[in-house]
Short mmCIF file of N, CA and C in Angstrom, two decimals:
data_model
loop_
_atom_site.label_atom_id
_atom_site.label_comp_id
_atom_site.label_asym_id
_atom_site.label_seq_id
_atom_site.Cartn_x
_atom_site.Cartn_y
_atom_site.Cartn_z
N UNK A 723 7.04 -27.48 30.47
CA UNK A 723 5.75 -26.96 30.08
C UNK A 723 4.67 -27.96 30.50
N UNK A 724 3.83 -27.49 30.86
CA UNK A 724 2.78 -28.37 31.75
C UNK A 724 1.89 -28.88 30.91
N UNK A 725 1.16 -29.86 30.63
CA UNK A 725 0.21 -30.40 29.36
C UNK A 725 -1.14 -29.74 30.05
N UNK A 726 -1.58 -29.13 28.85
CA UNK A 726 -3.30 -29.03 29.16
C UNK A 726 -3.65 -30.00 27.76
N UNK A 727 -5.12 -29.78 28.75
CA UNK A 727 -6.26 -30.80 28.61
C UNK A 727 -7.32 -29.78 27.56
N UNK A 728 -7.93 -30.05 26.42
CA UNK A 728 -9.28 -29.77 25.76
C UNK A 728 -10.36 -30.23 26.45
N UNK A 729 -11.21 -29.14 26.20
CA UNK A 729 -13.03 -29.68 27.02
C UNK A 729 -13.61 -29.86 25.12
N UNK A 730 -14.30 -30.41 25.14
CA UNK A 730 -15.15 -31.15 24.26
C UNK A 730 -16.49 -31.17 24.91
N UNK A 731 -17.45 -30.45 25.42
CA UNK A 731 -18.76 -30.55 25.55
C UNK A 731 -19.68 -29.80 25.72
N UNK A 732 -21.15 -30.46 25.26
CA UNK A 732 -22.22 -29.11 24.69
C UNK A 732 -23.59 -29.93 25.12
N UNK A 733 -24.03 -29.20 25.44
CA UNK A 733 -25.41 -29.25 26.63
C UNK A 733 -26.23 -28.52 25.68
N UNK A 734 -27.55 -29.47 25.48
CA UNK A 734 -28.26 -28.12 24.39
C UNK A 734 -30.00 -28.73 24.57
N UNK A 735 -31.17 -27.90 24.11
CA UNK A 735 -32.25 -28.16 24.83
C UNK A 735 -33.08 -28.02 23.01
N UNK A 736 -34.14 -28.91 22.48
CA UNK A 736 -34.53 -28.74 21.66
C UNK A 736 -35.66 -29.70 21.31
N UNK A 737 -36.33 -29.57 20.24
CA UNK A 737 -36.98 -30.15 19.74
C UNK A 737 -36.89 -31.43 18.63
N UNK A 738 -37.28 -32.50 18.55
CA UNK A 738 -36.97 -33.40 17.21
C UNK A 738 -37.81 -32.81 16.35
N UNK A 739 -37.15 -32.95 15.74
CA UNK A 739 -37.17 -32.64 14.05
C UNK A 739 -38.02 -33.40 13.33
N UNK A 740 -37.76 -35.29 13.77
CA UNK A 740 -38.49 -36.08 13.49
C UNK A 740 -38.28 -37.70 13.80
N UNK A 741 -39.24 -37.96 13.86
CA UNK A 741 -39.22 -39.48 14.90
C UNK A 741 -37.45 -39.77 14.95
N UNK A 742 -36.63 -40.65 15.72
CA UNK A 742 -35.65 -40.73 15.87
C UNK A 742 -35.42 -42.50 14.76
N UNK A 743 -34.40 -42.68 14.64
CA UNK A 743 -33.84 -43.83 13.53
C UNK A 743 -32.94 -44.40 13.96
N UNK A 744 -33.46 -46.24 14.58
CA UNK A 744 -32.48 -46.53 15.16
C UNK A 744 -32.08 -47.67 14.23
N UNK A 745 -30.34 -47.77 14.35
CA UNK A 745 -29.92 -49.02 13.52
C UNK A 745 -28.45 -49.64 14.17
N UNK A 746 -28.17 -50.84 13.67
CA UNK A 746 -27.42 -51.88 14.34
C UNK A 746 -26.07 -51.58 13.74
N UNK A 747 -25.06 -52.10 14.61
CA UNK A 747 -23.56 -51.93 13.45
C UNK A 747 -23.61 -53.35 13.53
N UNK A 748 -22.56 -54.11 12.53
CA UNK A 748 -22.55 -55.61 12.52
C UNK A 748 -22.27 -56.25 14.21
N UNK A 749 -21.70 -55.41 14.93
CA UNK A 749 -21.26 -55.96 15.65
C UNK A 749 -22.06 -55.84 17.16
N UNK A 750 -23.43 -55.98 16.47
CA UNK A 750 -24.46 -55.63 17.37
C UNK A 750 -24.97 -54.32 18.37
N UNK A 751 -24.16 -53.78 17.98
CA UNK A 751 -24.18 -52.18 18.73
C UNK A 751 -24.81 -51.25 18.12
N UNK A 752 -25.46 -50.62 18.81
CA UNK A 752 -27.03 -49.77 18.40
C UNK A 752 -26.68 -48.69 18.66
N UNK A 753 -27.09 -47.61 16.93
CA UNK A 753 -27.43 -46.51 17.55
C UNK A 753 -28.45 -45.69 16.73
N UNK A 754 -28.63 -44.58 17.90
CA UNK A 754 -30.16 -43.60 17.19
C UNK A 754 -29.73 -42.59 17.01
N UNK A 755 -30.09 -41.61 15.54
CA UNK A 755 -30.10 -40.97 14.87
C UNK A 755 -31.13 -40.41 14.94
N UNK A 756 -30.80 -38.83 15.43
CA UNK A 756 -32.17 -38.03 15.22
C UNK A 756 -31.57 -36.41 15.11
N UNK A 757 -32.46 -35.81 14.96
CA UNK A 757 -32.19 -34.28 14.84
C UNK A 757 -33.12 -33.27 15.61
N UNK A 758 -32.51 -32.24 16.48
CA UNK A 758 -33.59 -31.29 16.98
C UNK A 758 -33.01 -30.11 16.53
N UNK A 759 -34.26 -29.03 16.66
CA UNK A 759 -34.04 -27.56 16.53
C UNK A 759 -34.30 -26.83 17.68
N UNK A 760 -33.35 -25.92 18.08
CA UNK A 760 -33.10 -24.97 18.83
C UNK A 760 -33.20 -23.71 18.91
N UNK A 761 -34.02 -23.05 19.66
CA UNK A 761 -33.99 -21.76 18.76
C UNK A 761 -33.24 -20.86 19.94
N UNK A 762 -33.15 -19.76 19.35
CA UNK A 762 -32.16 -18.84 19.64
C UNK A 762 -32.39 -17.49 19.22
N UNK A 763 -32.11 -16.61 20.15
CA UNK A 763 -32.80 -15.64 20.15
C UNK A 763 -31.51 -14.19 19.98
N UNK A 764 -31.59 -13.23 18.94
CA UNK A 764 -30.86 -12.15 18.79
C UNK A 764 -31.39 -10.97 18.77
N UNK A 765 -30.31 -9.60 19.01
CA UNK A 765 -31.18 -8.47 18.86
C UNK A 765 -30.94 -7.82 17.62
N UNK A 766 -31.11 -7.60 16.59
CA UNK A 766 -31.25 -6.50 15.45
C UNK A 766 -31.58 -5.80 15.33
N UNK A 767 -30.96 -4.40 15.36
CA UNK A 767 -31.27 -3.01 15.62
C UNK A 767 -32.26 -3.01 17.39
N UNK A 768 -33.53 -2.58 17.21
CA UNK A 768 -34.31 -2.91 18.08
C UNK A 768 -35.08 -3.89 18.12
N UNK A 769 -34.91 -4.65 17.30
CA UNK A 769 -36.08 -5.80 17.70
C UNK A 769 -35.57 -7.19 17.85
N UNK A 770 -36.04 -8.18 18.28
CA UNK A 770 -35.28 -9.64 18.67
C UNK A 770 -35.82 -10.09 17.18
N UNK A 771 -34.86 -11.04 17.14
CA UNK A 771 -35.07 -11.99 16.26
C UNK A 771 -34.74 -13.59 16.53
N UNK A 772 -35.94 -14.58 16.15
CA UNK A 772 -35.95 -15.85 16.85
C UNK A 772 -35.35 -16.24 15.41
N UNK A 773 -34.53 -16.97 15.82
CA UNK A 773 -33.69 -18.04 14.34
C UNK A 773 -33.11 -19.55 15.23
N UNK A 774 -34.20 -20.76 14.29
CA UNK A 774 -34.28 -21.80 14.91
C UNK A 774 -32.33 -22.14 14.16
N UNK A 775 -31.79 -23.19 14.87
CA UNK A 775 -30.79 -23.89 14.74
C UNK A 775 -30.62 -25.27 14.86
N UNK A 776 -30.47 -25.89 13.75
CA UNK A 776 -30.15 -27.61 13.68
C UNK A 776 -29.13 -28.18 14.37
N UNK A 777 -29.60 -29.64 14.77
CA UNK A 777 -28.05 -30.25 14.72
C UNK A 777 -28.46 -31.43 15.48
N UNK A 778 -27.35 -32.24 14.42
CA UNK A 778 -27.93 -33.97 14.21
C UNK A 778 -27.17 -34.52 15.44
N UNK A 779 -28.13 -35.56 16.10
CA UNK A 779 -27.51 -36.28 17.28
C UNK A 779 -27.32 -37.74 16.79
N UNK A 780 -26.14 -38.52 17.28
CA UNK A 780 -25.93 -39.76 17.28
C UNK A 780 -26.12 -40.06 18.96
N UNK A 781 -26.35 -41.55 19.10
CA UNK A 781 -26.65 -41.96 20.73
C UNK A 781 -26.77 -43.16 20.43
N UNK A 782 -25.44 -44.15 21.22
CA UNK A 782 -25.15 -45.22 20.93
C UNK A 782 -24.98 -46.16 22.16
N UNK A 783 -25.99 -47.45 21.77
CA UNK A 783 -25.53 -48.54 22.34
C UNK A 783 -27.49 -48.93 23.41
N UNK A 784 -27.36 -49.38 24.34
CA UNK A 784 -28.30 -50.24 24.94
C UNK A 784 -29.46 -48.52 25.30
N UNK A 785 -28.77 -47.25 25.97
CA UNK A 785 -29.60 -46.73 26.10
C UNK A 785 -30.54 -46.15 24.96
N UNK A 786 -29.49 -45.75 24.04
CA UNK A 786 -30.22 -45.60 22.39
C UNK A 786 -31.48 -46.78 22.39
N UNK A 787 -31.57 -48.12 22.52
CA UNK A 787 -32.50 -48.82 22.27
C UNK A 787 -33.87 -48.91 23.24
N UNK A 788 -32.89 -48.09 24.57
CA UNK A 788 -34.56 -47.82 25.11
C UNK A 788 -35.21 -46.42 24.94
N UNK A 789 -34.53 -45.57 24.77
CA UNK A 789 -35.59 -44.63 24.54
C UNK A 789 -36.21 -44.02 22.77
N UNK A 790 -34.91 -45.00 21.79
CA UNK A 790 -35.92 -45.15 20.85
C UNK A 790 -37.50 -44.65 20.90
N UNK A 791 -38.56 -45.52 21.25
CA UNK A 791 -39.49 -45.15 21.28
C UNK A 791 -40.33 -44.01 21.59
N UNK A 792 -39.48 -43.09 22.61
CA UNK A 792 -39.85 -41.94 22.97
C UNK A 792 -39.71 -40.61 22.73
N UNK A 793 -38.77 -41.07 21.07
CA UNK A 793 -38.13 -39.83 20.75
C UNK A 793 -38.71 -39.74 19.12
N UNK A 794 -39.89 -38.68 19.53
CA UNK A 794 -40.78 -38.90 18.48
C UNK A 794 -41.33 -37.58 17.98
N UNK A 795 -41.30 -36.62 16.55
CA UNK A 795 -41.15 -35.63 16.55
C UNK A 795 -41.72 -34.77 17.29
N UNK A 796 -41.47 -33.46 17.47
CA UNK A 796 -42.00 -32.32 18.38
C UNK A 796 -41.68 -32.48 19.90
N UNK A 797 -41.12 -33.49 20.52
CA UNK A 797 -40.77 -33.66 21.17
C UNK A 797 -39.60 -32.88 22.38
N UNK A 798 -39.67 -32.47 23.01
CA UNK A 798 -38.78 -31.73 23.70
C UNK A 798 -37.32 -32.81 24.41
N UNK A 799 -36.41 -32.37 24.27
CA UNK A 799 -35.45 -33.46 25.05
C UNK A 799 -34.08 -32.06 25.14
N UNK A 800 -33.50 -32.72 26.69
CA UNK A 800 -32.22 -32.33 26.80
C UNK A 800 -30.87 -33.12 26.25
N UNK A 801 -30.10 -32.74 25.97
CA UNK A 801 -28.67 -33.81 25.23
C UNK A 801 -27.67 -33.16 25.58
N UNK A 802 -26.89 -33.76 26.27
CA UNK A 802 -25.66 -33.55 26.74
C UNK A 802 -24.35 -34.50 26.03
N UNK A 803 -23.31 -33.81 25.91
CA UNK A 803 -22.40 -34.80 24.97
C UNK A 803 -21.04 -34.35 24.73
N UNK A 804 -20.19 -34.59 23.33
CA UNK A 804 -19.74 -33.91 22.85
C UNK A 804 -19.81 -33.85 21.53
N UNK A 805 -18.88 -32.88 20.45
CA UNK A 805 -19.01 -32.71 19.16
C UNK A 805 -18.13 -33.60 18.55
N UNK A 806 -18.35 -33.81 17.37
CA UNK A 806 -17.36 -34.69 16.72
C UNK A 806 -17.85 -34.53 15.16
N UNK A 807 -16.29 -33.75 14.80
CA UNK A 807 -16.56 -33.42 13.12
C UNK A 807 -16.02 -34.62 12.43
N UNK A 808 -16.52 -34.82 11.34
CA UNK A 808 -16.21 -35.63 10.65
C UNK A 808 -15.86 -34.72 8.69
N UNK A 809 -14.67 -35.71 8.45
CA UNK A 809 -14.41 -34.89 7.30
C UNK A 809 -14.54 -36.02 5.78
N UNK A 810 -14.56 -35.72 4.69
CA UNK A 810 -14.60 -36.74 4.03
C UNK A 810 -13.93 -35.38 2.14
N UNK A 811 -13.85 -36.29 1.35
CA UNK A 811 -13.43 -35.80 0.15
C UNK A 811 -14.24 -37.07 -1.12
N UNK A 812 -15.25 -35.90 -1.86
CA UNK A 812 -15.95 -36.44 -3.09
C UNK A 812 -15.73 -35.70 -4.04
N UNK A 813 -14.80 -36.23 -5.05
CA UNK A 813 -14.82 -35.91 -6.39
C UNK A 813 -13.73 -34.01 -6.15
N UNK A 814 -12.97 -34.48 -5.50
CA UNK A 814 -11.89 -33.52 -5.22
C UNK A 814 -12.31 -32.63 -4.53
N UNK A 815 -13.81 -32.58 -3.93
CA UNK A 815 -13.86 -31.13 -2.95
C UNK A 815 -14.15 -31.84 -1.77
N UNK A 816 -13.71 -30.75 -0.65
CA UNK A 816 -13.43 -31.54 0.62
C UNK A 816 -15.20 -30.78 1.10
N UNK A 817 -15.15 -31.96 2.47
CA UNK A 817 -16.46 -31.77 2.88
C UNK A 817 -16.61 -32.21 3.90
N UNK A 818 -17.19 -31.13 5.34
CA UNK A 818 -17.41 -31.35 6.58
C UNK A 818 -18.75 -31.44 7.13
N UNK A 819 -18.37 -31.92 8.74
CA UNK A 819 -20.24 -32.41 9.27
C UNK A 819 -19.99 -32.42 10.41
N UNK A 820 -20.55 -31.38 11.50
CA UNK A 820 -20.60 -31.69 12.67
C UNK A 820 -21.63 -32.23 13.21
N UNK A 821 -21.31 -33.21 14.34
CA UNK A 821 -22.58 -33.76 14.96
C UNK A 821 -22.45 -34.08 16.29
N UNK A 822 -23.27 -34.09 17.36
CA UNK A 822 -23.41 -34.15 18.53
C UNK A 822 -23.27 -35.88 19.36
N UNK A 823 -22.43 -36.18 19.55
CA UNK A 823 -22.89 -37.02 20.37
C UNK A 823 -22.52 -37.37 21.25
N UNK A 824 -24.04 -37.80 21.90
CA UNK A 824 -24.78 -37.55 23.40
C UNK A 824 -23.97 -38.65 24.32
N UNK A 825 -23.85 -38.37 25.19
CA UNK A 825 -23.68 -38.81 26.51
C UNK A 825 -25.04 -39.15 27.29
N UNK A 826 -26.04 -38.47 27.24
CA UNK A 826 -27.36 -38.75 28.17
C UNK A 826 -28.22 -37.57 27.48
N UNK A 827 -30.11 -38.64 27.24
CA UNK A 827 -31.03 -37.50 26.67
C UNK A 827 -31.88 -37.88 27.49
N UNK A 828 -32.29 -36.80 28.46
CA UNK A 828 -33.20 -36.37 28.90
C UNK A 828 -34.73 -36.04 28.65
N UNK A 829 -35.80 -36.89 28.82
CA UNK A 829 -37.27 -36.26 28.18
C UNK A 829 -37.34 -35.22 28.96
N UNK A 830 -38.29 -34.26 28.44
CA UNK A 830 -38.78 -32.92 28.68
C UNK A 830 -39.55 -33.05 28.55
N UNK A 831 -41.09 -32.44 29.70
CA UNK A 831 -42.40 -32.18 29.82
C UNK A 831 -42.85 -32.85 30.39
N UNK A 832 -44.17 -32.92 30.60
CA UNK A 832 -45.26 -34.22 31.20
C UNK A 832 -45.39 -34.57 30.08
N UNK A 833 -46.10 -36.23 30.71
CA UNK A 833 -46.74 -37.12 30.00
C UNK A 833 -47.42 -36.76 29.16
N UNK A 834 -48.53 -35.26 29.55
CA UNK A 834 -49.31 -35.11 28.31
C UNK A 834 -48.96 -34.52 27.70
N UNK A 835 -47.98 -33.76 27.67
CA UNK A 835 -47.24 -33.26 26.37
C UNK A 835 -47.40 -33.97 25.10
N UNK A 836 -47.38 -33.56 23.92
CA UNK A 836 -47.65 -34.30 22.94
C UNK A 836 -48.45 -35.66 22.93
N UNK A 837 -49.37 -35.81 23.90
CA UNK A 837 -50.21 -37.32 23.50
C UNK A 837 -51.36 -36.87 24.67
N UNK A 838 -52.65 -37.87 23.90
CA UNK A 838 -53.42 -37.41 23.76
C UNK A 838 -54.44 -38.62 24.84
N UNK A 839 -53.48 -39.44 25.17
CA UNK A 839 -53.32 -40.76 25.67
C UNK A 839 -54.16 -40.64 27.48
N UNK A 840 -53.42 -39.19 28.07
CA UNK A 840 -52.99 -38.89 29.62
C UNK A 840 -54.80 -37.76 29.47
N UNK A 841 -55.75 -38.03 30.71
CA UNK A 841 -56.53 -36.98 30.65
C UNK A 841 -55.84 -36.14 31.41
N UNK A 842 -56.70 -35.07 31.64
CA UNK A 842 -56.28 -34.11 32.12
C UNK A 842 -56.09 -33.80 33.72
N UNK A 843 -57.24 -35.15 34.03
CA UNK A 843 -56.73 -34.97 35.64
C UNK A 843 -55.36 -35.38 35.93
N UNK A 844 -55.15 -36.46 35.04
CA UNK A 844 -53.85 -36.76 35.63
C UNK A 844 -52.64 -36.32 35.23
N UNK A 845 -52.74 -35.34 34.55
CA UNK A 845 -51.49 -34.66 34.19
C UNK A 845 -50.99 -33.39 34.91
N UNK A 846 -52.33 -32.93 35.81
CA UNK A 846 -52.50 -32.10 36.78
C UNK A 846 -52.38 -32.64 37.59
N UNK A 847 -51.93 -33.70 38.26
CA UNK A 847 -51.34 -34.11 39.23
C UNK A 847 -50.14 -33.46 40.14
N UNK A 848 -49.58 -32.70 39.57
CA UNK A 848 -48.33 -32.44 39.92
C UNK A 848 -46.94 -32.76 38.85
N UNK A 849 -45.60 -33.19 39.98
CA UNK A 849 -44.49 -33.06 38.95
C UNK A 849 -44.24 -34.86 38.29
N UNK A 850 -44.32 -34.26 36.86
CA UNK A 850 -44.10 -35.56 36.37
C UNK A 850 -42.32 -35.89 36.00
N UNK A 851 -42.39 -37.10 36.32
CA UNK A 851 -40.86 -37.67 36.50
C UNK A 851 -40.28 -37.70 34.90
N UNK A 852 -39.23 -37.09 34.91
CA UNK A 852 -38.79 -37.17 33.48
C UNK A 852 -37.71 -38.34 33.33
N UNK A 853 -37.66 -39.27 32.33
CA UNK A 853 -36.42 -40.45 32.27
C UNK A 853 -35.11 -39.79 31.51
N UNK A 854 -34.37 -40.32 32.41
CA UNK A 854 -33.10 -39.87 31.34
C UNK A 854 -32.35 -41.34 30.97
N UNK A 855 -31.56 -41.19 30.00
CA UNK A 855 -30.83 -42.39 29.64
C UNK A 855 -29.39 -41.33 29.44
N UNK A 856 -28.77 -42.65 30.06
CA UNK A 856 -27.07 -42.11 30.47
C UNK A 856 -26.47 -43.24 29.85
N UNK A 857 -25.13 -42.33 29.44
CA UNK A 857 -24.45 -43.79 29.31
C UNK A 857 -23.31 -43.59 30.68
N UNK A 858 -23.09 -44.69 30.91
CA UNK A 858 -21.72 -44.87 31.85
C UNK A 858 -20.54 -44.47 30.92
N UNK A 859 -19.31 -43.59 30.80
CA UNK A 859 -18.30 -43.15 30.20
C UNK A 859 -17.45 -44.88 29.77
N UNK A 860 -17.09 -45.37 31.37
CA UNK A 860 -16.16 -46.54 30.82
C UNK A 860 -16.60 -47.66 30.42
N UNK A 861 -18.38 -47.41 30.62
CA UNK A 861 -18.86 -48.64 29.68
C UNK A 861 -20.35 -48.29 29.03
N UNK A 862 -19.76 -48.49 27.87
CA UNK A 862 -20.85 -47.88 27.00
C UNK A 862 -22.40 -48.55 26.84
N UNK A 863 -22.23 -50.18 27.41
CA UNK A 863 -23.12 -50.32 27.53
C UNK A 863 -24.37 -50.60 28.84
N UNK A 864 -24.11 -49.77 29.35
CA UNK A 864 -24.56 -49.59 30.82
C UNK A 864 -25.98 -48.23 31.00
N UNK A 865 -26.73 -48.54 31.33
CA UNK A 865 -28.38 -47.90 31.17
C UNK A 865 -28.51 -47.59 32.61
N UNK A 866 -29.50 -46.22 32.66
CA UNK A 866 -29.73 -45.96 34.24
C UNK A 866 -30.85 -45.10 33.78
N UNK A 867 -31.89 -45.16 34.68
CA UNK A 867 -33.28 -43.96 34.32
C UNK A 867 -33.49 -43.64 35.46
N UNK A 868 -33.52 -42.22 36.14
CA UNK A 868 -34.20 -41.74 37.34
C UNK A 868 -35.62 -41.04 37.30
N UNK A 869 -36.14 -42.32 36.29
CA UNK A 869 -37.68 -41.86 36.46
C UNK A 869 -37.75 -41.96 37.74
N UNK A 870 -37.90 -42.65 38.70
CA UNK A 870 -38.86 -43.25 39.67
C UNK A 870 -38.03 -42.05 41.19
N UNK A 871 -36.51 -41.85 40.84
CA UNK A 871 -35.80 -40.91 41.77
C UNK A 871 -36.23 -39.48 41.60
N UNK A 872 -36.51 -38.39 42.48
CA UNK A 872 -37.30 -37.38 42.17
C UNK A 872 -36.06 -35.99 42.23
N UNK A 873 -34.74 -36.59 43.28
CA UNK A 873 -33.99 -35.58 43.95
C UNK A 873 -32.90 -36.17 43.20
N UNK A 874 -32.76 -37.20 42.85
CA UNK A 874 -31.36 -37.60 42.31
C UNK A 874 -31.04 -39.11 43.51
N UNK A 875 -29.78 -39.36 43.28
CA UNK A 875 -29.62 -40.78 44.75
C UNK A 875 -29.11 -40.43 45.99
N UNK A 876 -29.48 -40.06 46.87
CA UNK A 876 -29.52 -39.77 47.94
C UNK A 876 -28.78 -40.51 48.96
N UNK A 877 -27.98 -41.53 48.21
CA UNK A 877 -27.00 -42.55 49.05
C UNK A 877 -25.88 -42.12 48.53
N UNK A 878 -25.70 -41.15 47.41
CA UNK A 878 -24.41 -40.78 47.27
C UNK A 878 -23.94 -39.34 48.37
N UNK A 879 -24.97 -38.92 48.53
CA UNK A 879 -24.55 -37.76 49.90
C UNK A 879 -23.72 -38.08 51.19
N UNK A 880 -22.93 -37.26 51.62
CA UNK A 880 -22.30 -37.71 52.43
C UNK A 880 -23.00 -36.83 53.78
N UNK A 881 -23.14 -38.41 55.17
CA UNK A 881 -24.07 -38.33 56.24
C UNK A 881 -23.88 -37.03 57.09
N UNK A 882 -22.88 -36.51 56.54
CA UNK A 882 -22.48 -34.58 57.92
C UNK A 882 -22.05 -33.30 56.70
N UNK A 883 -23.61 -33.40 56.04
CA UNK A 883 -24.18 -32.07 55.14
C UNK A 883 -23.64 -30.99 55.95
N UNK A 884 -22.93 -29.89 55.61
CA UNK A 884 -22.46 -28.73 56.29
C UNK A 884 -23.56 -27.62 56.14
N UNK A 885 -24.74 -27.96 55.57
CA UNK A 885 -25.88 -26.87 56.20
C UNK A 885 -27.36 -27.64 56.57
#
């Protein structure tokens, strides 16, 4: 009998909930705590119905500490990851919690999105570069932002493109 493999991952697009919360484990390793809502859209009878949906993100280690600052409510961000339930037992009833965590969060929007900072010429500029923070899989503490890359890295293509 041949072994299969489980997928574990969820790609999801939302809003914070509220500024993000970052904190240390003893062993110096950082992470941020935050929550967005998602909304989602159904049909009932004839008419749609919008019903927002929660769900708490963990994001750990050096990239958590840089984008801290940017993850500030109302905020739009992408999160890619996986789930991970956690179970626990208080006072004889059992009790579950799922939560997301990220692999890489993505900002969403321009600069002037939420701030008040950017005039307006320059937000009409054109396309503004969004940062992402990744983690590297085999090392967690490893940071990469393609603000400044517009297409992605272009040295990973190989030189005889077949179109």
């Amino acid at each position: 009998m041949a072994a299969t493999s489980d997928l574990n991952t969820v790609a999801i697009i939302g809003n914070l909930t509220k500024d993000a919360e970052l904190s240390y484990f003893n062993n110096g390793g950082a992470v941020a705590k935050f929550s967005i809502a998602s909304n989602r859209s159904r049909k009932d009878g004839d008419q749609w119905i919008s019903e927002a949906n929660f769900f708490e993100i963990s994001y750990f280690g050096k990239p958590a500490e840089a984008i801290k600052p940017y993850l500030l409510k109302g905020k739009k961000v992408a999160i890619q990851g996986s789930l991970k339930q956690d179970r626990w037992e208080k006072d004889g009833q059992k009790f579950s919690k799922v939560t997301i965590v990220a692999n890489s969060v993505e900002l969403l929007g321009g600069r002037a999105e939420n701030s008040d900072s950017y005039s307006n010429s320059e937000s009409s500029q054109g396309y503004q570069p969004r940062p992402t923070f990744t983690q590297n899989q085999t090392q967690n503490t490893s940071y990469s932002s393609n603000e400044e890359s517009y297409g992605g890295d272009t040295n990973s293509f190989p030189d005889d493109i077949p179109f």
